[in-house]
PDB file of C-alpha atoms in Angstrom:
ATOM      1  CA  MET A   1     -17.550 -39.749   6.352  1.00  0.00           C
ATOM      2  CA  LEU A   2     -18.692 -38.203   3.071  1.00  0.00           C
ATOM      3  CA  ARG A   3     -20.214 -40.983   1.006  1.00  0.00           C
ATOM      4  CA  LYS A   4     -20.958 -40.805  -2.693  1.00  0.00           C
ATOM      5  CA  LYS A   5     -24.650 -39.962  -2.248  1.00  0.00           C
ATOM      6  CA  GLU A   6     -23.860 -37.143   0.194  1.00  0.00           C
ATOM      7  CA  LEU A   7     -21.216 -35.731  -2.121  1.00  0.00           C
ATOM      8  CA  LYS A   8     -23.802 -35.739  -4.899  1.00  0.00           C
ATOM      9  CA  ALA A   9     -26.304 -33.994  -2.622  1.00  0.00           C
ATOM     10  CA  LEU A  10     -23.869 -31.124  -2.032  1.00  0.00           C
ATOM     11  CA  ARG A  11     -23.198 -30.653  -5.729  1.00  0.00           C
ATOM     12  CA  VAL A  12     -25.212 -28.331  -7.960  1.00  0.00           C
ATOM     13  CA  PRO A  13     -26.086 -30.263 -11.146  1.00  0.00           C
ATOM     14  CA  PRO A  14     -24.779 -28.503 -14.278  1.00  0.00           C
ATOM     15  CA  GLY A  15     -27.246 -27.056 -16.724  1.00  0.00           C
ATOM     16  CA  GLY A  16     -30.239 -26.643 -14.452  1.00  0.00           C
ATOM     17  CA  LYS A  17     -31.885 -24.044 -12.292  1.00  0.00           C
ATOM     18  CA  PHE A  18     -30.708 -23.434  -8.756  1.00  0.00           C
ATOM     19  CA  ARG A  19     -32.693 -22.065  -5.816  1.00  0.00           C
ATOM     20  CA  LEU A  20     -31.255 -21.397  -2.380  1.00  0.00           C
ATOM     21  CA  ALA A  21     -34.669 -22.194  -0.912  1.00  0.00           C
ATOM     22  CA  ASP A  22     -34.204 -25.806  -2.043  1.00  0.00           C
ATOM     23  CA  ARG A  23     -31.090 -26.179   0.133  1.00  0.00           C
ATOM     24  CA  ASP A  24     -31.400 -26.270   3.923  1.00  0.00           C
ATOM     25  CA  PRO A  25     -28.528 -24.282   5.516  1.00  0.00           C
ATOM     26  CA  GLY A  26     -29.110 -26.138   8.789  1.00  0.00           C
ATOM     27  CA  LYS A  27     -29.084 -29.671   7.415  1.00  0.00           C
ATOM     28  CA  ALA A  28     -26.267 -31.956   8.580  1.00  0.00           C
ATOM     29  CA  MET A  29     -25.967 -33.791   5.224  1.00  0.00           C
ATOM     30  CA  VAL A  30     -24.506 -36.902   6.879  1.00  0.00           C
ATOM     31  CA  PRO A  31     -26.322 -39.186   9.360  1.00  0.00           C
ATOM     32  CA  GLU A  32     -23.569 -38.976  11.983  1.00  0.00           C
ATOM     33  CA  LEU A  33     -24.198 -35.252  12.397  1.00  0.00           C
ATOM     34  CA  ASP A  34     -27.991 -35.394  12.668  1.00  0.00           C
ATOM     35  CA  ASP A  35     -27.923 -35.417  16.464  1.00  0.00           C
ATOM     36  CA  ARG A  36     -27.676 -31.677  17.177  1.00  0.00           C
ATOM     37  CA  ASP A  37     -26.673 -32.280  20.804  1.00  0.00           C
ATOM     38  CA  LYS A  38     -23.567 -34.124  19.649  1.00  0.00           C
ATOM     39  CA  ALA A  39     -23.072 -32.494  16.238  1.00  0.00           C
ATOM     40  CA  GLU A  40     -20.218 -30.195  17.223  1.00  0.00           C
ATOM     41  CA  GLU A  41     -18.373 -32.873  19.190  1.00  0.00           C
ATOM     42  CA  THR A  42     -18.761 -35.378  16.340  1.00  0.00           C
ATOM     43  CA  ALA A  43     -17.766 -32.845  13.689  1.00  0.00           C
ATOM     44  CA  ARG A  44     -14.653 -31.852  15.648  1.00  0.00           C
ATOM     45  CA  ARG A  45     -13.659 -35.526  15.844  1.00  0.00           C
ATOM     46  CA  PHE A  46     -14.302 -36.054  12.130  1.00  0.00           C
ATOM     47  CA  LEU A  47     -12.224 -32.983  11.341  1.00  0.00           C
ATOM     48  CA  ARG A  48      -9.285 -34.156  13.475  1.00  0.00           C
ATOM     49  CA  GLU A  49      -9.368 -37.580  11.864  1.00  0.00           C
ATOM     50  CA  ASN A  50      -9.614 -36.100   8.407  1.00  0.00           C
ATOM     51  CA  LEU A  51      -6.735 -33.643   8.795  1.00  0.00           C
ATOM     52  CA  ASP A  52      -4.175 -36.477   8.842  1.00  0.00           C
ATOM     53  CA  GLU A  53      -5.627 -37.849   5.619  1.00  0.00           C
ATOM     54  CA  LEU A  54      -5.733 -34.360   4.110  1.00  0.00           C
ATOM     55  CA  SER A  55      -2.093 -33.790   5.067  1.00  0.00           C
ATOM     56  CA  ASP A  56      -1.065 -37.032   3.334  1.00  0.00           C
ATOM     57  CA  ALA A  57      -3.096 -36.127   0.249  1.00  0.00           C
ATOM     58  CA  GLN A  58      -1.527 -32.661   0.097  1.00  0.00           C
ATOM     59  CA  GLU A  59       1.978 -34.127   0.437  1.00  0.00           C
ATOM     60  CA  THR A  60       1.324 -36.495  -2.478  1.00  0.00           C
ATOM     61  CA  LEU A  61      -0.048 -33.590  -4.522  1.00  0.00           C
ATOM     62  CA  TRP A  62       3.150 -31.631  -3.769  1.00  0.00           C
ATOM     63  CA  ALA A  63       5.453 -34.548  -4.600  1.00  0.00           C
ATOM     64  CA  ASN A  64       3.634 -35.319  -7.852  1.00  0.00           C
ATOM     65  CA  ASP A  65       3.993 -31.698  -9.076  1.00  0.00           C
ATOM     66  CA  VAL A  66       1.442 -32.074 -11.883  1.00  0.00           C
ATOM     67  CA  TYR A  67      -1.882 -30.899 -10.456  1.00  0.00           C
ATOM     68  CA  SER A  68      -2.855 -27.943  -8.301  1.00  0.00           C
ATOM     69  CA  VAL A  69      -6.125 -27.317  -6.448  1.00  0.00           C
ATOM     70  CA  LEU A  70      -7.940 -23.995  -6.416  1.00  0.00           C
ATOM     71  CA  VAL A  71     -10.544 -23.697  -3.640  1.00  0.00           C
ATOM     72  CA  VAL A  72     -13.026 -20.880  -4.300  1.00  0.00           C
ATOM     73  CA  LEU A  73     -14.888 -19.785  -1.159  1.00  0.00           C
ATOM     74  CA  GLN A  74     -17.983 -17.634  -1.582  1.00  0.00           C
ATOM     75  CA  ALA A  75     -20.649 -16.769   0.955  1.00  0.00           C
ATOM     76  CA  MET A  76     -22.847 -14.142   2.526  1.00  0.00           C
ATOM     77  CA  ASP A  77     -21.260 -12.175   5.396  1.00  0.00           C
ATOM     78  CA  THR A  78     -20.596 -14.165   8.632  1.00  0.00           C
ATOM     79  CA  ALA A  79     -20.984 -17.554   6.893  1.00  0.00           C
ATOM     80  CA  GLY A  80     -17.606 -18.743   8.189  1.00  0.00           C
ATOM     81  CA  LYS A  81     -15.046 -18.454   5.387  1.00  0.00           C
ATOM     82  CA  ASP A  82     -12.267 -17.397   7.773  1.00  0.00           C
ATOM     83  CA  GLY A  83     -13.109 -20.235  10.151  1.00  0.00           C
ATOM     84  CA  ILE A  84     -12.975 -22.748   7.305  1.00  0.00           C
ATOM     85  CA  ILE A  85      -9.525 -21.500   6.326  1.00  0.00           C
ATOM     86  CA  LYS A  86      -8.265 -21.482   9.918  1.00  0.00           C
ATOM     87  CA  HIS A  87      -9.488 -24.916  10.994  1.00  0.00           C
ATOM     88  CA  VAL A  88      -9.448 -26.936   7.773  1.00  0.00           C
ATOM     89  CA  MET A  89      -6.084 -25.711   6.544  1.00  0.00           C
ATOM     90  CA  SER A  90      -4.419 -26.156   9.941  1.00  0.00           C
ATOM     91  CA  GLY A  91      -3.409 -29.685   8.945  1.00  0.00           C
ATOM     92  CA  ILE A  92      -1.652 -28.687   5.729  1.00  0.00           C
ATOM     93  CA  ASN A  93       2.028 -27.854   5.314  1.00  0.00           C
ATOM     94  CA  PRO A  94       2.088 -24.036   4.969  1.00  0.00           C
ATOM     95  CA  GLN A  95       4.603 -24.363   2.123  1.00  0.00           C
ATOM     96  CA  GLY A  96       1.988 -26.134   0.033  1.00  0.00           C
ATOM     97  CA  CYS A  97      -0.941 -23.789   0.623  1.00  0.00           C
ATOM     98  CA  GLU A  98      -1.592 -20.161  -0.326  1.00  0.00           C
ATOM     99  CA  VAL A  99      -4.559 -18.030   0.757  1.00  0.00           C
ATOM    100  CA  THR A 100      -5.589 -14.916  -1.170  1.00  0.00           C
ATOM    101  CA  SER A 101      -8.293 -12.541   0.031  1.00  0.00           C
ATOM    102  CA  PHE A 102      -9.675 -10.207  -2.608  1.00  0.00           C
ATOM    103  CA  LYS A 103     -10.714  -6.753  -1.462  1.00  0.00           C
ATOM    104  CA  ARG A 104     -11.661  -3.630  -3.406  1.00  0.00           C
ATOM    105  CA  PRO A 105      -9.628  -3.519  -6.665  1.00  0.00           C
ATOM    106  CA  SER A 106      -6.632  -1.191  -6.771  1.00  0.00           C
ATOM    107  CA  GLU A 107      -6.088   1.343  -9.557  1.00  0.00           C
ATOM    108  CA  GLU A 108      -3.597  -1.028 -11.167  1.00  0.00           C
ATOM    109  CA  GLU A 109      -6.122  -3.860 -11.065  1.00  0.00           C
ATOM    110  CA  LEU A 110      -8.824  -1.647 -12.563  1.00  0.00           C
ATOM    111  CA  ASP A 111      -6.471  -1.015 -15.492  1.00  0.00           C
ATOM    112  CA  HIS A 112      -6.698  -4.737 -16.357  1.00  0.00           C
ATOM    113  CA  THR A 113      -9.568  -7.153 -16.918  1.00  0.00           C
ATOM    114  CA  TYR A 114     -11.381  -8.367 -13.821  1.00  0.00           C
ATOM    115  CA  LEU A 115      -9.759 -11.810 -14.092  1.00  0.00           C
ATOM    116  CA  TRP A 116      -6.206 -10.440 -14.101  1.00  0.00           C
ATOM    117  CA  ARG A 117      -5.623 -10.142 -10.363  1.00  0.00           C
ATOM    118  CA  CYS A 118      -6.983 -13.653  -9.820  1.00  0.00           C
ATOM    119  CA  MET A 119      -4.775 -15.099 -12.549  1.00  0.00           C
ATOM    120  CA  LYS A 120      -1.729 -13.750 -10.732  1.00  0.00           C
ATOM    121  CA  ALA A 121      -2.746 -15.546  -7.543  1.00  0.00           C
ATOM    122  CA  LEU A 122      -3.375 -19.001  -9.029  1.00  0.00           C
ATOM    123  CA  PRO A 123      -1.630 -21.871  -7.185  1.00  0.00           C
ATOM    124  CA  GLU A 124       1.506 -23.437  -8.612  1.00  0.00           C
ATOM    125  CA  ARG A 125       1.548 -27.117  -9.528  1.00  0.00           C
ATOM    126  CA  GLY A 126       1.583 -29.199  -6.380  1.00  0.00           C
ATOM    127  CA  LYS A 127      -0.051 -26.503  -4.250  1.00  0.00           C
ATOM    128  CA  ILE A 128      -3.498 -25.749  -2.858  1.00  0.00           C
ATOM    129  CA  GLY A 129      -4.672 -22.193  -3.427  1.00  0.00           C
ATOM    130  CA  ILE A 130      -7.609 -20.711  -1.550  1.00  0.00           C
ATOM    131  CA  PHE A 131      -9.511 -17.691  -2.807  1.00  0.00           C
ATOM    132  CA  ASN A 132     -11.364 -15.973   0.041  1.00  0.00           C
ATOM    133  CA  ARG A 133     -13.864 -14.371  -2.308  1.00  0.00           C
ATOM    134  CA  SER A 134     -12.811 -14.417  -5.932  1.00  0.00           C
ATOM    135  CA  TYR A 135     -13.578 -13.376  -9.492  1.00  0.00           C
ATOM    136  CA  TYR A 136     -17.162 -14.363  -8.678  1.00  0.00           C
ATOM    137  CA  GLU A 137     -17.508 -11.046  -6.854  1.00  0.00           C
ATOM    138  CA  GLU A 138     -17.716  -9.582 -10.379  1.00  0.00           C
ATOM    139  CA  VAL A 139     -21.111 -11.221 -10.906  1.00  0.00           C
ATOM    140  CA  LEU A 140     -22.277 -10.873  -7.295  1.00  0.00           C
ATOM    141  CA  VAL A 141     -21.392  -7.704  -5.386  1.00  0.00           C
ATOM    142  CA  VAL A 142     -20.775  -5.848  -8.650  1.00  0.00           C
ATOM    143  CA  ARG A 143     -24.209  -6.848  -9.869  1.00  0.00           C
ATOM    144  CA  VAL A 144     -25.898  -5.766  -6.643  1.00  0.00           C
ATOM    145  CA  HIS A 145     -23.908  -2.516  -6.647  1.00  0.00           C
ATOM    146  CA  PRO A 146     -23.850  -1.245 -10.266  1.00  0.00           C
ATOM    147  CA  GLU A 147     -21.887   1.841  -9.168  1.00  0.00           C
ATOM    148  CA  ILE A 148     -18.852  -0.455  -8.819  1.00  0.00           C
ATOM    149  CA  LEU A 149     -19.195  -1.483 -12.444  1.00  0.00           C
ATOM    150  CA  ALA A 150     -19.138   2.173 -13.450  1.00  0.00           C
ATOM    151  CA  ARG A 151     -15.573   2.435 -12.084  1.00  0.00           C
ATOM    152  CA  GLN A 152     -14.228  -0.416 -14.176  1.00  0.00           C
ATOM    153  CA  LYS A 153     -13.348   1.644 -17.272  1.00  0.00           C
ATOM    154  CA  LEU A 154     -15.262  -0.667 -19.607  1.00  0.00           C
ATOM    155  CA  PRO A 155     -16.120   0.178 -23.234  1.00  0.00           C
ATOM    156  CA  ALA A 156     -19.493   1.847 -23.643  1.00  0.00           C
ATOM    157  CA  GLY A 157     -22.428  -0.501 -24.021  1.00  0.00           C
ATOM    158  CA  LYS A 158     -25.530  -1.868 -22.376  1.00  0.00           C
ATOM    159  CA  GLN A 159     -25.105  -3.864 -19.198  1.00  0.00           C
ATOM    160  CA  GLY A 160     -28.222  -5.968 -19.222  1.00  0.00           C
ATOM    161  CA  LYS A 161     -28.770  -9.724 -19.257  1.00  0.00           C
ATOM    162  CA  LYS A 162     -26.428 -10.251 -22.195  1.00  0.00           C
ATOM    163  CA  PHE A 163     -23.597  -8.495 -20.356  1.00  0.00           C
ATOM    164  CA  TRP A 164     -23.886 -10.801 -17.334  1.00  0.00           C
ATOM    165  CA  ALA A 165     -24.305 -13.882 -19.538  1.00  0.00           C
ATOM    166  CA  GLU A 166     -21.023 -12.978 -21.221  1.00  0.00           C
ATOM    167  CA  ARG A 167     -19.318 -12.686 -17.836  1.00  0.00           C
ATOM    168  CA  TYR A 168     -20.585 -16.150 -16.901  1.00  0.00           C
ATOM    169  CA  ASP A 169     -19.216 -17.405 -20.197  1.00  0.00           C
ATOM    170  CA  ASP A 170     -15.842 -15.779 -19.518  1.00  0.00           C
ATOM    171  CA  ILE A 171     -15.668 -17.474 -16.106  1.00  0.00           C
ATOM    172  CA  ASN A 172     -16.670 -20.883 -17.491  1.00  0.00           C
ATOM    173  CA  ARG A 173     -14.033 -20.689 -20.216  1.00  0.00           C
ATOM    174  CA  PHE A 174     -11.399 -19.509 -17.738  1.00  0.00           C
ATOM    175  CA  GLU A 175     -12.116 -22.426 -15.401  1.00  0.00           C
ATOM    176  CA  ARG A 176     -12.136 -24.891 -18.265  1.00  0.00           C
ATOM    177  CA  HIS A 177      -8.700 -23.636 -19.297  1.00  0.00           C
ATOM    178  CA  LEU A 178      -7.463 -24.153 -15.730  1.00  0.00           C
ATOM    179  CA  VAL A 179      -8.854 -27.684 -15.490  1.00  0.00           C
ATOM    180  CA  ARG A 180      -7.439 -28.677 -18.871  1.00  0.00           C
ATOM    181  CA  ASN A 181      -4.023 -27.608 -17.645  1.00  0.00           C
ATOM    182  CA  GLY A 182      -4.073 -29.427 -14.323  1.00  0.00           C
ATOM    183  CA  THR A 183      -5.768 -27.048 -11.855  1.00  0.00           C
ATOM    184  CA  ILE A 184      -8.703 -28.660 -10.087  1.00  0.00           C
ATOM    185  CA  VAL A 185     -11.319 -25.991  -9.348  1.00  0.00           C
ATOM    186  CA  LEU A 186     -13.282 -26.699  -6.159  1.00  0.00           C
ATOM    187  CA  LYS A 187     -16.044 -24.106  -5.712  1.00  0.00           C
ATOM    188  CA  LEU A 188     -17.766 -23.920  -2.334  1.00  0.00           C
ATOM    189  CA  PHE A 189     -20.742 -21.768  -1.415  1.00  0.00           C
ATOM    190  CA  LEU A 190     -21.200 -21.590   2.359  1.00  0.00           C
ATOM    191  CA  HIS A 191     -24.978 -21.414   2.722  1.00  0.00           C
ATOM    192  CA  ILE A 192     -26.104 -19.510   5.809  1.00  0.00           C
ATOM    193  CA  SER A 193     -29.660 -18.493   6.680  1.00  0.00           C
ATOM    194  CA  LYS A 194     -30.663 -14.887   7.278  1.00  0.00           C
ATOM    195  CA  LYS A 195     -31.723 -15.846  10.805  1.00  0.00           C
ATOM    196  CA  GLU A 196     -28.307 -17.302  11.613  1.00  0.00           C
ATOM    197  CA  GLN A 197     -26.538 -14.293  10.130  1.00  0.00           C
ATOM    198  CA  ARG A 198     -28.519 -12.029  12.477  1.00  0.00           C
ATOM    199  CA  LYS A 199     -27.455 -14.195  15.414  1.00  0.00           C
ATOM    200  CA  ARG A 200     -23.786 -13.971  14.469  1.00  0.00           C
ATOM    201  CA  LEU A 201     -23.881 -10.218  13.890  1.00  0.00           C
ATOM    202  CA  LEU A 202     -25.474  -9.729  17.318  1.00  0.00           C
ATOM    203  CA  ALA A 203     -22.786 -11.937  18.887  1.00  0.00           C
ATOM    204  CA  ARG A 204     -20.142  -9.624  17.466  1.00  0.00           C
ATOM    205  CA  LEU A 205     -21.870  -6.603  18.964  1.00  0.00           C
ATOM    206  CA  GLU A 206     -22.473  -8.192  22.365  1.00  0.00           C
ATOM    207  CA  ASN A 207     -18.934  -9.516  22.846  1.00  0.00           C
ATOM    208  CA  PRO A 208     -16.211  -6.812  23.107  1.00  0.00           C
ATOM    209  CA  ASP A 209     -13.636  -9.372  21.972  1.00  0.00           C
ATOM    210  CA  LYS A 210     -15.531  -9.661  18.682  1.00  0.00           C
ATOM    211  CA  HIS A 211     -16.148  -5.977  18.048  1.00  0.00           C
ATOM    212  CA  TRP A 212     -13.255  -5.906  15.591  1.00  0.00           C
ATOM    213  CA  LYS A 213     -15.194  -8.312  13.364  1.00  0.00           C
ATOM    214  CA  PHE A 214     -18.224  -6.059  13.076  1.00  0.00           C
ATOM    215  CA  GLU A 215     -18.551  -3.468  10.329  1.00  0.00           C
ATOM    216  CA  LEU A 216     -21.470  -1.060  10.052  1.00  0.00           C
ATOM    217  CA  ALA A 217     -21.486  -1.737   6.309  1.00  0.00           C
ATOM    218  CA  ASP A 218     -22.604  -5.310   7.104  1.00  0.00           C
ATOM    219  CA  LEU A 219     -26.025  -3.975   8.097  1.00  0.00           C
ATOM    220  CA  GLY A 220     -26.378  -2.195   4.765  1.00  0.00           C
ATOM    221  CA  GLU A 221     -25.449  -5.366   2.900  1.00  0.00           C
ATOM    222  CA  ARG A 222     -27.908  -7.365   4.999  1.00  0.00           C
ATOM    223  CA  LYS A 223     -30.716  -5.136   3.751  1.00  0.00           C
ATOM    224  CA  LEU A 224     -29.805  -6.319   0.244  1.00  0.00           C
ATOM    225  CA  TRP A 225     -30.161  -9.993   1.196  1.00  0.00           C
ATOM    226  CA  ASP A 226     -32.767 -10.780  -1.465  1.00  0.00           C
ATOM    227  CA  GLN A 227     -30.731  -9.107  -4.215  1.00  0.00           C
ATOM    228  CA  TYR A 228     -27.646 -11.072  -3.206  1.00  0.00           C
ATOM    229  CA  ALA A 229     -29.621 -14.311  -3.051  1.00  0.00           C
ATOM    230  CA  GLU A 230     -30.902 -13.731  -6.578  1.00  0.00           C
ATOM    231  CA  ALA A 231     -27.396 -12.925  -7.827  1.00  0.00           C
ATOM    232  CA  TYR A 232     -25.994 -16.083  -6.223  1.00  0.00           C
ATOM    233  CA  GLU A 233     -28.747 -18.273  -7.619  1.00  0.00           C
ATOM    234  CA  GLU A 234     -28.207 -17.056 -11.156  1.00  0.00           C
ATOM    235  CA  ALA A 235     -24.413 -17.148 -10.971  1.00  0.00           C
ATOM    236  CA  ILE A 236     -24.254 -20.632  -9.463  1.00  0.00           C
ATOM    237  CA  ALA A 237     -26.756 -22.007 -11.979  1.00  0.00           C
ATOM    238  CA  ALA A 238     -24.829 -20.495 -14.887  1.00  0.00           C
ATOM    239  CA  THR A 239     -21.358 -21.570 -13.748  1.00  0.00           C
ATOM    240  CA  SER A 240     -21.835 -25.001 -12.182  1.00  0.00           C
ATOM    241  CA  THR A 241     -20.246 -26.985 -14.995  1.00  0.00           C
ATOM    242  CA  PRO A 242     -19.096 -30.598 -15.454  1.00  0.00           C
ATOM    243  CA  TRP A 243     -15.472 -29.454 -15.143  1.00  0.00           C
ATOM    244  CA  ALA A 244     -15.982 -27.047 -12.217  1.00  0.00           C
ATOM    245  CA  PRO A 245     -19.245 -27.687 -10.347  1.00  0.00           C
ATOM    246  CA  TRP A 246     -20.444 -25.757  -7.320  1.00  0.00           C
ATOM    247  CA  TYR A 247     -20.901 -27.426  -3.924  1.00  0.00           C
ATOM    248  CA  VAL A 248     -23.351 -25.896  -1.446  1.00  0.00           C
ATOM    249  CA  ILE A 249     -22.190 -26.378   2.155  1.00  0.00           C
ATOM    250  CA  PRO A 250     -24.859 -25.962   4.879  1.00  0.00           C
ATOM    251  CA  ALA A 251     -23.218 -23.358   7.116  1.00  0.00           C
ATOM    252  CA  ASP A 252     -25.654 -22.578   9.934  1.00  0.00           C
ATOM    253  CA  HIS A 253     -23.590 -24.917  12.136  1.00  0.00           C
ATOM    254  CA  LYS A 254     -19.887 -24.067  11.964  1.00  0.00           C
ATOM    255  CA  TRP A 255     -18.177 -27.318  12.914  1.00  0.00           C
ATOM    256  CA  PRO A 256     -20.237 -29.620  10.678  1.00  0.00           C
ATOM    257  CA  ALA A 257     -19.541 -27.195   7.803  1.00  0.00           C
ATOM    258  CA  ARG A 258     -15.809 -27.355   8.510  1.00  0.00           C
ATOM    259  CA  ALA A 259     -15.885 -31.142   8.642  1.00  0.00           C
ATOM    260  CA  LEU A 260     -17.711 -31.303   5.299  1.00  0.00           C
ATOM    261  CA  VAL A 261     -15.232 -28.959   3.611  1.00  0.00           C
ATOM    262  CA  ALA A 262     -12.230 -30.908   4.913  1.00  0.00           C
ATOM    263  CA  GLN A 263     -13.668 -34.194   3.674  1.00  0.00           C
ATOM    264  CA  LEU A 264     -14.626 -32.724   0.306  1.00  0.00           C
ATOM    265  CA  LEU A 265     -11.116 -31.319  -0.213  1.00  0.00           C
ATOM    266  CA  THR A 266      -9.503 -34.619   0.765  1.00  0.00           C
ATOM    267  CA  THR A 267     -11.851 -36.567  -1.505  1.00  0.00           C
ATOM    268  CA  THR A 268     -11.110 -34.212  -4.409  1.00  0.00           C
ATOM    269  CA  ILE A 269      -7.363 -34.802  -4.127  1.00  0.00           C
ATOM    270  CA  THR A 270      -7.488 -38.552  -3.469  1.00  0.00           C
ATOM    271  CA  ARG A 271      -9.719 -39.085  -6.495  1.00  0.00           C
ATOM    272  CA  LEU A 272      -6.814 -37.950  -8.663  1.00  0.00           C
ATOM    273  CA  ARG A 273      -5.196 -41.275  -7.671  1.00  0.00           C
ATOM    274  CA  LEU A 274      -1.768 -39.694  -7.471  1.00  0.00           C
ATOM    275  CA  LYS A 275       1.317 -41.602  -6.410  1.00  0.00           C
ATOM    276  CA  VAL A 276       4.649 -40.378  -5.129  1.00  0.00           C
ATOM    277  CA  PRO A 277       6.952 -40.405  -8.196  1.00  0.00           C
ATOM    278  CA  GLU A 278       9.313 -43.377  -8.385  1.00  0.00           C
ATOM    279  CA  VAL A 279      13.014 -42.620  -8.342  1.00  0.00           C
ATOM    280  CA  PRO A 280      14.833 -43.855 -11.508  1.00  0.00           C
ATOM    281  CA  LYS A 281      17.108 -46.879 -11.034  1.00  0.00           C
ATOM    282  CA  GLU A 282      20.206 -44.875 -11.910  1.00  0.00           C
ATOM    283  CA  GLN A 283      19.346 -42.371  -9.212  1.00  0.00           C
ATOM    284  CA  LEU A 284      18.752 -45.192  -6.717  1.00  0.00           C
ATOM    285  CA  ARG A 285      22.279 -46.492  -7.429  1.00  0.00           C
ATOM    286  CA  LYS A 286      23.640 -43.027  -6.674  1.00  0.00           C
ATOM    287  CA  PHE A 287      21.619 -42.963  -3.452  1.00  0.00           C
ATOM    288  CA  ALA A 288      23.096 -46.322  -2.453  1.00  0.00           C
ATOM    289  CA  ALA A 289      26.618 -45.009  -3.091  1.00  0.00           C
ATOM    290  CA  ALA A 290      25.845 -41.898  -1.021  1.00  0.00           C
ATOM    291  CA  LYS A 291      24.554 -44.106   1.812  1.00  0.00           C
ATOM    292  CA  ARG A 292      27.717 -46.192   1.776  1.00  0.00           C
ATOM    293  CA  GLU A 293      29.824 -43.036   1.888  1.00  0.00           C
ATOM    294  CA  LEU A 294      27.908 -41.596   4.834  1.00  0.00           C
ATOM    295  CA  THR A 295      27.922 -44.945   6.663  1.00  0.00           C
ATOM    296  CA  SER A 296      31.701 -45.294   6.261  1.00  0.00           C
ATOM    297  CA  GLU A 297      32.217 -41.913   7.965  1.00  0.00           C
ATOM    298  CA  GLY A 298      30.953 -43.359  11.214  1.00  0.00           C
ATOM    299  CA  LYS A 299      33.478 -46.190  11.303  1.00  0.00           C
TER     300      LYS A 299
END
């Protein structure tokens, strides 16, 4: 489904400027999903077909035990991170996948650097790790809400452009270290429009079964939409690197977004060209002896 040109279209080129306005959150990205009347049905079918391939890719990743994959999910509220995790990861063996959601830092976490709690949650070799929000919150929500930064027990000093540039540099170096040591970093920004967010917030208020999803704080954050957009634009531009680029997923339509993420994850793993490790000849001889022993028991 996801051809080379479409994969390139999702990617944010390293070293350049990035504007959310240049990316359409309602665009299908692939011709098969252009028909809006059939988009959900087609995307559901693509997702089902892809989950088998994703399962095989994950099993090979597990068996190889050399690489791991870290999926970083970032988005505005209601963009569909939980839905991505629920539907895309449903085809993966739970033993090979770990999901970590990062909330407000604890006192213990505040006594360490902001990367510490994320380091502890990194996936083991052979596994897929998903960060539902991540260390990127430290250059997004923390930037929009400077009062959070004041609680981080940092050494005295100015917190202007240089401060944030140094945080971007820390993140880039951290991700480069991960990639050099076998962790593939797949960073996904689910791009939702302000209009679609309003629609989804209203749906939560109008449906009693969805009331639990609604938080009054979401309205306050919505009023800061422009500040968040600016923070995302700068952070993505500064941290989309050759070793860990950002991919912008149009998220106004949930099922096409899920299908794109599933295909992108599968493509990322299959491009490693991993093979199930071959068993040494000596071990094969032992297997043959074990087979003969077990076979003889039935006689």
